[in-house]
Amino acid sequence: MFLLGLILASSVAHGSDYTVKRDWHSNYSTPDIMICKKSNTKKEIVEKSVNFWKSQGFKVGDIVKEKNNECSNEWERGYILIGGQGDLDIRKDNGSTYPFCKKGTEKMVSAFILLNKEKANNLELVKHEIGHGLGLGHTDHWGHVMYAYGKGN
């Protein structure tokens, strides 16, 4: 029984395996995720991504779809917004995440994700960008979900 517990513990990554670049402001420490009207990303892909991050020990709230143009300002307090392609330069990026912090701090209050419309349902890409939305930075470890892959990888 002890051996099984040891094997299970060693096969599960935890939040400490990630480099936190920014923390969420305490008022919004469990951000919800909103799929914007302009997004091509399917809710099922977002759900799988969120379940991955929850399994890693991160707090993520509900997944909702935009109803009242909440995405029009590209930020909404307490939300990670998944937008469309927007002005993303798809020649060099498949996705990009923009954090919004409380004025004068590095404490996040929102994040806005842009995804190449042709890659918007790539599970690994969506997981990676939601990781940034949670405040994580890149890693140098090839194959890691937060590794900074170049265009075409």
C-alpha positions as protocol buffer text, in pm:
chain_id: "A"
residue {
  index: 1
  type: MET
  ca { x: 0 y: 0 z: 0 }
}
residue {
  index: 2
  type: PHE
  ca { x: 285 y: 237 z: 88 }
}
residue {
  index: 3
  type: LEU
  ca { x: 451 y: 163 z: -248 }
}
residue {
  index: 4
  type: LEU
  ca { x: 130 y: 237 z: -440 }
}
residue {
  index: 5
  type: GLY
  ca { x: 97 y: 570 z: -259 }
}
residue {
  index: 6
  type: LEU
  ca { x: 458 y: 655 z: -341 }
}
residue {
  index: 7
  type: ILE
  ca { x: 408 y: 571 z: -710 }
}
residue {
  index: 8
  type: LEU
  ca { x: 90 y: 779 z: -732 }
}
residue {
  index: 9
  type: ALA
  ca { x: 250 y: 1073 z: -553 }
}
residue {
  index: 10
  type: SER
  ca { x: 550 y: 1071 z: -785 }
}
residue {
  index: 11
  type: SER
  ca { x: 339 y: 1060 z: -1102 }
}
residue {
  index: 12
  type: VAL
  ca { x: 129 y: 1367 z: -1022 }
}
residue {
  index: 13
  type: ALA
  ca { x: 272 y: 1714 z: -1081 }
}
residue {
  index: 14
  type: HIS
  ca { x: 182 y: 1983 z: -831 }
}
residue {
  index: 15
  type: GLY
  ca { x: 161 y: 2361 z: -843 }
}
residue {
  index: 16
  type: SER
  ca { x: 516 y: 2379 z: -710 }
}
residue {
  index: 17
  type: ASP
  ca { x: 639 y: 2232 z: -1043 }
}
residue {
  index: 18
  type: TYR
  ca { x: 550 y: 2560 z: -1215 }
}
residue {
  index: 19
  type: THR
  ca { x: 705 y: 2907 z: -1214 }
}
residue {
  index: 20
  type: VAL
  ca { x: 448 y: 3158 z: -1097 }
}
residue {
  index: 21
  type: LYS
  ca { x: 520 y: 3489 z: -1267 }
}
residue {
  index: 22
  type: ARG
  ca { x: 219 y: 3675 z: -1123 }
}
residue {
  index: 23
  type: ASP
  ca { x: -37 y: 3594 z: -855 }
}
residue {
  index: 24
  type: TRP
  ca { x: -404 y: 3668 z: -879 }
}
residue {
  index: 25
  type: HIS
  ca { x: -533 y: 3948 z: -656 }
}
residue {
  index: 26
  type: SER
  ca { x: -690 y: 3806 z: -339 }
}
residue {
  index: 27
  type: ASN
  ca { x: -1035 y: 3933 z: -444 }
}
residue {
  index: 28
  type: TYR
  ca { x: -1014 y: 3710 z: -754 }
}
residue {
  index: 29
  type: SER
  ca { x: -794 y: 3421 z: -639 }
}
residue {
  index: 30
  type: THR
  ca { x: -1018 y: 3167 z: -816 }
}
residue {
  index: 31
  type: PRO
  ca { x: -1069 y: 3313 z: -1165 }
}
residue {
  index: 32
  type: ASP
  ca { x: -1361 y: 3205 z: -1380 }
}
residue {
  index: 33
  type: ILE
  ca { x: -1310 y: 3146 z: -1750 }
}
residue {
  index: 34
  type: MET
  ca { x: -1524 y: 3318 z: -2012 }
}
residue {
  index: 35
  type: ILE
  ca { x: -1534 y: 3201 z: -2374 }
}
residue {
  index: 36
  type: CYS
  ca { x: -1592 y: 3513 z: -2581 }
}
residue {
  index: 37
  type: LYS
  ca { x: -1835 y: 3527 z: -2873 }
}
residue {
  index: 38
  type: LYS
  ca { x: -1547 y: 3579 z: -3120 }
}
residue {
  index: 39
  type: SER
  ca { x: -1362 y: 3272 z: -2993 }
}
residue {
  index: 40
  type: ASN
  ca { x: -1346 y: 2954 z: -3201 }
}
residue {
  index: 41
  type: THR
  ca { x: -1247 y: 2750 z: -2894 }
}
residue {
  index: 42
  type: LYS
  ca { x: -1496 y: 2481 z: -2797 }
}
residue {
  index: 43
  type: LYS
  ca { x: -1617 y: 2455 z: -2438 }
}
residue {
  index: 44
  type: GLU
  ca { x: -1509 y: 2088 z: -2424 }
}
residue {
  index: 45
  type: ILE
  ca { x: -1147 y: 2188 z: -2492 }
}
residue {
  index: 46
  type: VAL
  ca { x: -1162 y: 2454 z: -2221 }
}
residue {
  index: 47
  type: GLU
  ca { x: -1314 y: 2201 z: -1978 }
}
residue {
  index: 48
  type: LYS
  ca { x: -1032 y: 1952 z: -2046 }
}
residue {
  index: 49
  type: SER
  ca { x: -775 y: 2228 z: -1998 }
}
residue {
  index: 50
  type: VAL
  ca { x: -934 y: 2346 z: -1673 }
}
residue {
  index: 51
  type: ASN
  ca { x: -952 y: 1989 z: -1543 }
}
residue {
  index: 52
  type: PHE
  ca { x: -580 y: 1953 z: -1616 }
}
residue {
  index: 53
  type: TRP
  ca { x: -495 y: 2267 z: -1416 }
}
residue {
  index: 54
  type: LYS
  ca { x: -722 y: 2164 z: -1130 }
}
residue {
  index: 55
  type: SER
  ca { x: -543 y: 1826 z: -1121 }
}
residue {
  index: 56
  type: GLN
  ca { x: -219 y: 2022 z: -1082 }
}
residue {
  index: 57
  type: GLY
  ca { x: -352 y: 2199 z: -772 }
}
residue {
  index: 58
  type: PHE
  ca { x: -460 y: 2529 z: -929 }
}
residue {
  index: 59
  type: LYS
  ca { x: -788 y: 2699 z: -846 }
}
residue {
  index: 60
  type: VAL
  ca { x: -1014 y: 2769 z: -1143 }
}
residue {
  index: 61
  type: GLY
  ca { x: -1379 y: 2867 z: -1116 }
}
residue {
  index: 62
  type: ASP
  ca { x: -1666 y: 2823 z: -1359 }
}
residue {
  index: 63
  type: ILE
  ca { x: -1656 y: 2819 z: -1738 }
}
residue {
  index: 64
  type: VAL
  ca { x: -1912 y: 3050 z: -1894 }
}
residue {
  index: 65
  type: LYS
  ca { x: -1991 y: 3185 z: -2239 }
}
residue {
  index: 66
  type: GLU
  ca { x: -2005 y: 3558 z: -2306 }
}
residue {
  index: 67
  type: LYS
  ca { x: -2359 y: 3695 z: -2286 }
}
residue {
  index: 68
  type: ASN
  ca { x: -2348 y: 4075 z: -2262 }
}
residue {
  index: 69
  type: ASN
  ca { x: -2036 y: 4190 z: -2447 }
}
residue {
  index: 70
  type: GLU
  ca { x: -1815 y: 4140 z: -2139 }
}
residue {
  index: 71
  type: CYS
  ca { x: -1521 y: 4071 z: -2373 }
}
residue {
  index: 72
  type: SER
  ca { x: -1547 y: 4406 z: -2552 }
}
residue {
  index: 73
  type: ASN
  ca { x: -1285 y: 4570 z: -2326 }
}
residue {
  index: 74
  type: GLU
  ca { x: -1058 y: 4263 z: -2345 }
}
residue {
  index: 75
  type: TRP
  ca { x: -1066 y: 4229 z: -1965 }
}
residue {
  index: 76
  type: GLU
  ca { x: -1325 y: 4155 z: -1698 }
}
residue {
  index: 77
  type: ARG
  ca { x: -1245 y: 4144 z: -1326 }
}
residue {
  index: 78
  type: GLY
  ca { x: -1210 y: 3790 z: -1199 }
}
residue {
  index: 79
  type: TYR
  ca { x: -1205 y: 3630 z: -1544 }
}
residue {
  index: 80
  type: ILE
  ca { x: -965 y: 3471 z: -1785 }
}
residue {
  index: 81
  type: LEU
  ca { x: -1121 y: 3565 z: -2119 }
}
residue {
  index: 82
  type: ILE
  ca { x: -1065 y: 3345 z: -2424 }
}
residue {
  index: 83
  type: GLY
  ca { x: -1108 y: 3571 z: -2723 }
}
residue {
  index: 84
  type: GLY
  ca { x: -1078 y: 3525 z: -3094 }
}
residue {
  index: 85
  type: GLN
  ca { x: -769 y: 3572 z: -3305 }
}
residue {
  index: 86
  type: GLY
  ca { x: -781 y: 3950 z: -3276 }
}
residue {
  index: 87
  type: ASP
  ca { x: -460 y: 4121 z: -3377 }
}
residue {
  index: 88
  type: LEU
  ca { x: -246 y: 3816 z: -3300 }
}
residue {
  index: 89
  type: ASP
  ca { x: 47 y: 3791 z: -3541 }
}
residue {
  index: 90
  type: ILE
  ca { x: -7 y: 3429 z: -3649 }
}
residue {
  index: 91
  type: ARG
  ca { x: 318 y: 3435 z: -3847 }
}
residue {
  index: 92
  type: LYS
  ca { x: 504 y: 3417 z: -3516 }
}
residue {
  index: 93
  type: ASP
  ca { x: 251 y: 3310 z: -3249 }
}
residue {
  index: 94
  type: ASN
  ca { x: -23 y: 3050 z: -3216 }
}
residue {
  index: 95
  type: GLY
  ca { x: -149 y: 3211 z: -2898 }
}
residue {
  index: 96
  type: SER
  ca { x: -80 y: 3493 z: -2658 }
}
residue {
  index: 97
  type: THR
  ca { x: -204 y: 3586 z: -2312 }
}
residue {
  index: 98
  type: TYR
  ca { x: -225 y: 3939 z: -2175 }
}
residue {
  index: 99
  type: PRO
  ca { x: -243 y: 3980 z: -1797 }
}
residue {
  index: 100
  type: PHE
  ca { x: -425 y: 4277 z: -1643 }
}
residue {
  index: 101
  type: CYS
  ca { x: -301 y: 4375 z: -1298 }
}
residue {
  index: 102
  type: LYS
  ca { x: -434 y: 4598 z: -1024 }
}
residue {
  index: 103
  type: LYS
  ca { x: -285 y: 4944 z: -1074 }
}
residue {
  index: 104
  type: GLY
  ca { x: 58 y: 4973 z: -918 }
}
residue {
  index: 105
  type: THR
  ca { x: 88 y: 4600 z: -845 }
}
residue {
  index: 106
  type: GLU
  ca { x: 172 y: 4270 z: -1013 }
}
residue {
  index: 107
  type: LYS
  ca { x: -153 y: 4119 z: -878 }
}
residue {
  index: 108
  type: MET
  ca { x: -371 y: 3996 z: -1163 }
}
residue {
  index: 109
  type: VAL
  ca { x: -739 y: 4088 z: -1186 }
}
residue {
  index: 110
  type: SER
  ca { x: -800 y: 3950 z: -1537 }
}
residue {
  index: 111
  type: ALA
  ca { x: -629 y: 3792 z: -1836 }
}
residue {
  index: 112
  type: PHE
  ca { x: -711 y: 3794 z: -2207 }
}
residue {
  index: 113
  type: ILE
  ca { x: -613 y: 3505 z: -2435 }
}
residue {
  index: 114
  type: LEU
  ca { x: -585 y: 3533 z: -2813 }
}
residue {
  index: 115
  type: LEU
  ca { x: -562 y: 3212 z: -3017 }
}
residue {
  index: 116
  type: ASN
  ca { x: -489 y: 3148 z: -3383 }
}
residue {
  index: 117
  type: LYS
  ca { x: -835 y: 3055 z: -3513 }
}
residue {
  index: 118
  type: GLU
  ca { x: -698 y: 2744 z: -3686 }
}
residue {
  index: 119
  type: LYS
  ca { x: -534 y: 2626 z: -3361 }
}
residue {
  index: 120
  type: ALA
  ca { x: -806 y: 2741 z: -3121 }
}
residue {
  index: 121
  type: ASN
  ca { x: -902 y: 2382 z: -3032 }
}
residue {
  index: 122
  type: ASN
  ca { x: -550 y: 2246 z: -2989 }
}
residue {
  index: 123
  type: LEU
  ca { x: -570 y: 2111 z: -2635 }
}
residue {
  index: 124
  type: GLU
  ca { x: -201 y: 2161 z: -2556 }
}
residue {
  index: 125
  type: LEU
  ca { x: -209 y: 2521 z: -2680 }
}
residue {
  index: 126
  type: VAL
  ca { x: -523 y: 2604 z: -2481 }
}
residue {
  index: 127
  type: LYS
  ca { x: -374 y: 2443 z: -2166 }
}
residue {
  index: 128
  type: HIS
  ca { x: -54 y: 2644 z: -2216 }
}
residue {
  index: 129
  type: GLU
  ca { x: -234 y: 2978 z: -2258 }
}
residue {
  index: 130
  type: ILE
  ca { x: -467 y: 2912 z: -1964 }
}
residue {
  index: 131
  type: GLY
  ca { x: -149 y: 2843 z: -1765 }
}
residue {
  index: 132
  type: HIS
  ca { x: -36 y: 3195 z: -1851 }
}
residue {
  index: 133
  type: GLY
  ca { x: -383 y: 3317 z: -1754 }
}
residue {
  index: 134
  type: LEU
  ca { x: -329 y: 3159 z: -1414 }
}
residue {
  index: 135
  type: GLY
  ca { x: -9 y: 3361 z: -1382 }
}
residue {
  index: 136
  type: LEU
  ca { x: 250 y: 3105 z: -1491 }
}
residue {
  index: 137
  type: GLY
  ca { x: 563 y: 3179 z: -1690 }
}
residue {
  index: 138
  type: HIS
  ca { x: 757 y: 2966 z: -1936 }
}
residue {
  index: 139
  type: THR
  ca { x: 995 y: 2685 z: -1847 }
}
residue {
  index: 140
  type: ASP
  ca { x: 1313 y: 2563 z: -2016 }
}
residue {
  index: 141
  type: HIS
  ca { x: 1203 y: 2199 z: -1981 }
}
residue {
  index: 142
  type: TRP
  ca { x: 1119 y: 2066 z: -2327 }
}
residue {
  index: 143
  type: GLY
  ca { x: 790 y: 1874 z: -2333 }
}
residue {
  index: 144
  type: HIS
  ca { x: 650 y: 2060 z: -2030 }
}
residue {
  index: 145
  type: VAL
  ca { x: 309 y: 2222 z: -2077 }
}
residue {
  index: 146
  type: MET
  ca { x: 464 y: 2566 z: -2009 }
}
residue {
  index: 147
  type: TYR
  ca { x: 760 y: 2522 z: -2245 }
}
residue {
  index: 148
  type: ALA
  ca { x: 783 y: 2810 z: -2495 }
}
residue {
  index: 149
  type: TYR
  ca { x: 743 y: 2627 z: -2825 }
}
residue {
  index: 150
  type: GLY
  ca { x: 831 y: 2820 z: -3137 }
}
residue {
  index: 151
  type: LYS
  ca { x: 601 y: 2863 z: -3435 }
}
residue {
  index: 152
  type: GLY
  ca { x: 535 y: 2535 z: -3612 }
}
residue {
  index: 153
  type: ASN
  ca { x: 601 y: 2310 z: -3310 }
}
